[in-house]
Amino acid sequence: VDFWLIQYFWGKYDVGIYAQANKFANLCWLLPNIMAQLLLPKFPGFEQKQIQEIFSAAFYVNMVLILLTLFCTHLFYAYYLSPAYSKGLPAFHLMLPGYFFWACVIYIGAFVSASGKFSYNLACSSACFVLVLLADIIFIPLFGIKGAGLANTISYTAVFFIYLYILVNKFSFRLNDLLWPRRQMLKSLTKILFK
């Protein structure tokens, strides 16, 4: 929807600029997608404490991935891309917080699927679609590619908080345990991933 609205209101040139920025932001989803697929069949055998450690670790690993994505993107924009593409950097910066939260959602969605609660994923996916659509319709005509980046961040962040609500209220997780790292977390994670 965002590409179509950008083209309609701002033209093909802006679509190309936005597409480039969007592809760089997508880099921060590579590792979470791989890890979530590896964890999907293992989630049913984990204790709640282990799952909390995974979510907490993912939260902080995703922060590092965002910083790496930011660094690599600026490197490519500075040395490899035409200066015209730098117009997409503000949109990239605006979408990055949302991409961080969506990278966290990737793990939560895998856990919810492994738990057999597909209706929760359907509800969150539907909410995301509606939020992205509404935010795009509101922000793209006003702000162009920056509006698209902002729409992504608003929508993905909202869905992250919906999933947190589900984890706390439907799966009895404690919010504090989901987000704050614990001392033994790294040891536990290496055991979980490599056993």
Coordinates of C-alpha atoms in Angstrom, one line a residue:
V1 CA 0.0 0.0 0.0
D2 CA 2.8 2.4 0.9
F3 CA 4.5 2.1 -2.5
W4 CA 1.2 2.6 -4.4
L5 CA 0.3 5.7 -2.3
I6 CA 3.8 7.2 -2.6
Q7 CA 3.6 6.8 -6.4
Y8 CA 0.1 8.2 -6.5
F9 CA 0.8 11.3 -4.4
W10 CA 4.5 11.9 -5.0
G11 CA 5.6 10.0 -8.1
K12 CA 7.8 7.1 -9.2
Y13 CA 11.1 8.9 -8.3
D14 CA 10.1 8.9 -4.6
V15 CA 9.0 5.2 -4.8
G16 CA 12.5 4.3 -5.9
I17 CA 14.1 6.4 -3.1
Y18 CA 11.7 4.8 -0.6
A19 CA 12.2 1.3 -1.9
Q20 CA 16.0 1.6 -1.4
A21 CA 15.6 2.8 2.2
N22 CA 13.0 0.1 2.9
K23 CA 15.3 -2.6 1.7
F24 CA 18.1 -1.5 4.0
A25 CA 15.6 -1.5 6.9
N26 CA 14.6 -5.0 6.0
L27 CA 18.2 -6.2 6.8
C28 CA 17.4 -6.1 10.5
W29 CA 14.8 -8.8 10.0
L30 CA 17.2 -11.4 8.5
L31 CA 18.5 -12.9 11.7
P32 CA 15.2 -12.8 13.6
N33 CA 13.5 -14.6 10.8
I34 CA 16.1 -17.3 10.7
M35 CA 16.2 -17.7 14.5
A36 CA 12.4 -17.7 14.8
Q37 CA 12.2 -20.5 12.3
L38 CA 14.8 -22.5 14.2
L39 CA 13.0 -22.0 17.5
L40 CA 9.5 -22.7 16.2
P41 CA 9.6 -26.5 16.6
K42 CA 11.5 -26.1 19.9
F43 CA 9.1 -23.7 21.6
P44 CA 6.6 -26.4 22.8
G45 CA 9.3 -28.2 24.7
F46 CA 10.6 -25.1 26.5
E47 CA 9.7 -24.0 30.0
Q48 CA 8.2 -20.5 30.5
K49 CA 11.5 -19.3 32.0
Q50 CA 13.4 -20.4 28.9
I51 CA 10.9 -18.6 26.6
Q52 CA 11.2 -15.4 28.6
E53 CA 15.0 -15.6 28.3
I54 CA 14.7 -16.0 24.5
F55 CA 12.3 -13.0 24.3
S56 CA 14.6 -10.9 26.5
A57 CA 17.7 -11.8 24.6
A58 CA 16.0 -11.2 21.3
F59 CA 15.0 -7.7 22.4
Y60 CA 18.6 -6.8 23.1
V61 CA 20.1 -8.6 20.1
N62 CA 17.6 -6.7 17.9
M63 CA 18.9 -3.5 19.4
V64 CA 22.4 -4.5 18.3
L65 CA 21.1 -5.5 14.8
I66 CA 19.4 -2.1 14.5
L67 CA 22.7 -0.3 15.2
L68 CA 24.5 -2.5 12.7
T69 CA 21.8 -1.9 10.1
L70 CA 22.1 1.8 10.8
F71 CA 25.9 1.7 10.4
C72 CA 25.9 -0.4 7.3
T73 CA 23.2 1.7 5.7
H74 CA 25.1 4.9 6.2
L75 CA 28.2 3.3 4.9
F76 CA 26.4 2.2 1.7
Y77 CA 24.7 5.5 1.3
A78 CA 28.0 7.4 1.7
Y79 CA 30.2 5.3 -0.5
Y80 CA 28.2 3.1 -2.8
L81 CA 24.9 4.8 -3.7
S82 CA 24.3 7.9 -5.8
P83 CA 23.9 11.0 -3.6
A84 CA 20.3 11.3 -4.9
Y85 CA 19.4 8.3 -2.7
S86 CA 20.3 10.2 0.5
K87 CA 16.8 11.7 0.2
G88 CA 15.6 8.3 1.6
L89 CA 17.7 8.5 4.8
P90 CA 15.1 10.4 6.8
A91 CA 12.4 7.9 5.9
F92 CA 14.9 5.1 6.8
H93 CA 15.5 6.7 10.2
L94 CA 11.8 7.1 10.8
M95 CA 11.0 3.5 10.0
L96 CA 13.9 1.9 12.0
P97 CA 12.2 2.0 15.4
G98 CA 9.2 0.2 14.0
Y99 CA 11.4 -2.4 12.3
F100 CA 13.1 -3.0 15.7
F101 CA 9.8 -3.7 17.3
W102 CA 8.7 -5.9 14.4
A103 CA 11.9 -7.9 14.7
C104 CA 10.8 -8.7 18.3
V105 CA 7.3 -9.6 17.0
I106 CA 8.8 -12.2 14.7
Y107 CA 9.9 -14.2 17.8
I108 CA 6.6 -13.7 19.6
G109 CA 4.6 -14.7 16.6
A110 CA 6.6 -17.9 16.2
F111 CA 6.0 -18.7 19.9
V112 CA 2.2 -18.0 19.6
S113 CA 2.1 -20.3 16.5
A114 CA 4.0 -23.0 18.2
S115 CA 1.4 -22.7 21.1
G116 CA -1.4 -23.3 18.6
K117 CA -3.0 -20.0 19.3
F118 CA -3.4 -19.0 15.6
S119 CA -6.3 -16.7 16.3
Y120 CA -3.9 -14.4 18.3
N121 CA -1.6 -14.1 15.3
L122 CA -4.5 -13.6 13.0
A123 CA -5.8 -10.8 15.2
C124 CA -2.4 -9.1 15.4
S125 CA -1.8 -9.5 11.7
S126 CA -5.2 -8.0 11.0
A127 CA -4.6 -5.1 13.4
C128 CA -1.2 -4.5 11.7
F129 CA -2.8 -4.4 8.3
V130 CA -5.5 -1.9 9.4
L131 CA -3.0 0.3 11.2
V132 CA -0.5 0.4 8.3
L133 CA -3.3 1.1 5.9
L134 CA -4.8 4.0 8.0
A135 CA -1.4 5.4 8.9
D136 CA -0.3 5.3 5.2
I137 CA -3.5 7.0 4.1
I138 CA -3.0 9.7 6.7
F139 CA 0.8 10.3 6.6
I140 CA 1.9 9.6 3.0
P141 CA -0.2 12.4 1.3
L142 CA 1.2 14.9 4.0
F143 CA 4.8 13.8 4.3
G144 CA 5.6 11.5 1.4
I145 CA 8.3 8.9 2.1
K146 CA 8.9 10.2 5.6
G147 CA 5.2 9.7 6.3
A148 CA 5.5 6.1 5.0
G149 CA 8.4 5.5 7.4
L150 CA 6.4 7.0 10.3
A151 CA 3.4 4.9 9.4
N152 CA 5.6 1.7 9.6
T153 CA 6.9 2.7 13.0
I154 CA 3.5 3.6 14.4
S155 CA 1.9 0.3 13.2
Y156 CA 4.7 -2.1 14.0
T157 CA 5.2 -0.6 17.5
A158 CA 1.5 -0.8 18.2
V159 CA 1.4 -4.5 17.2
F160 CA 4.4 -5.2 19.4
F161 CA 2.5 -3.8 22.4
I162 CA -0.6 -5.8 21.4
Y163 CA 1.6 -8.9 21.5
L164 CA 3.1 -7.9 24.9
Y165 CA -0.5 -7.6 26.2
I166 CA -1.3 -11.1 24.9
L167 CA 1.9 -12.6 26.4
V168 CA 1.1 -11.1 29.8
N169 CA -2.6 -11.7 29.9
K170 CA -3.1 -14.9 27.9
F171 CA 0.2 -16.7 28.6
S172 CA 0.9 -15.4 32.1
F173 CA 4.3 -13.9 31.4
R174 CA 5.6 -11.1 33.5
L175 CA 6.5 -7.9 31.5
N176 CA 9.6 -7.4 33.5
D177 CA 10.9 -10.9 32.6
L178 CA 10.2 -10.4 28.9
L179 CA 12.3 -7.3 28.5
W180 CA 15.1 -7.1 31.1
P181 CA 18.2 -9.3 30.7
R182 CA 19.2 -11.8 33.4
R183 CA 22.7 -12.9 34.3
Q184 CA 22.4 -16.5 33.2
M185 CA 20.5 -15.6 30.0
L186 CA 23.4 -16.1 27.6
K187 CA 24.4 -19.5 29.1
S188 CA 20.7 -20.6 28.9
L189 CA 20.3 -19.5 25.4
T190 CA 23.4 -21.3 24.1
K191 CA 22.1 -24.5 25.8
I192 CA 18.6 -24.0 24.2
L193 CA 19.9 -23.4 20.7
F194 CA 22.6 -26.0 20.6
K195 CA 21.1 -29.0 22.5

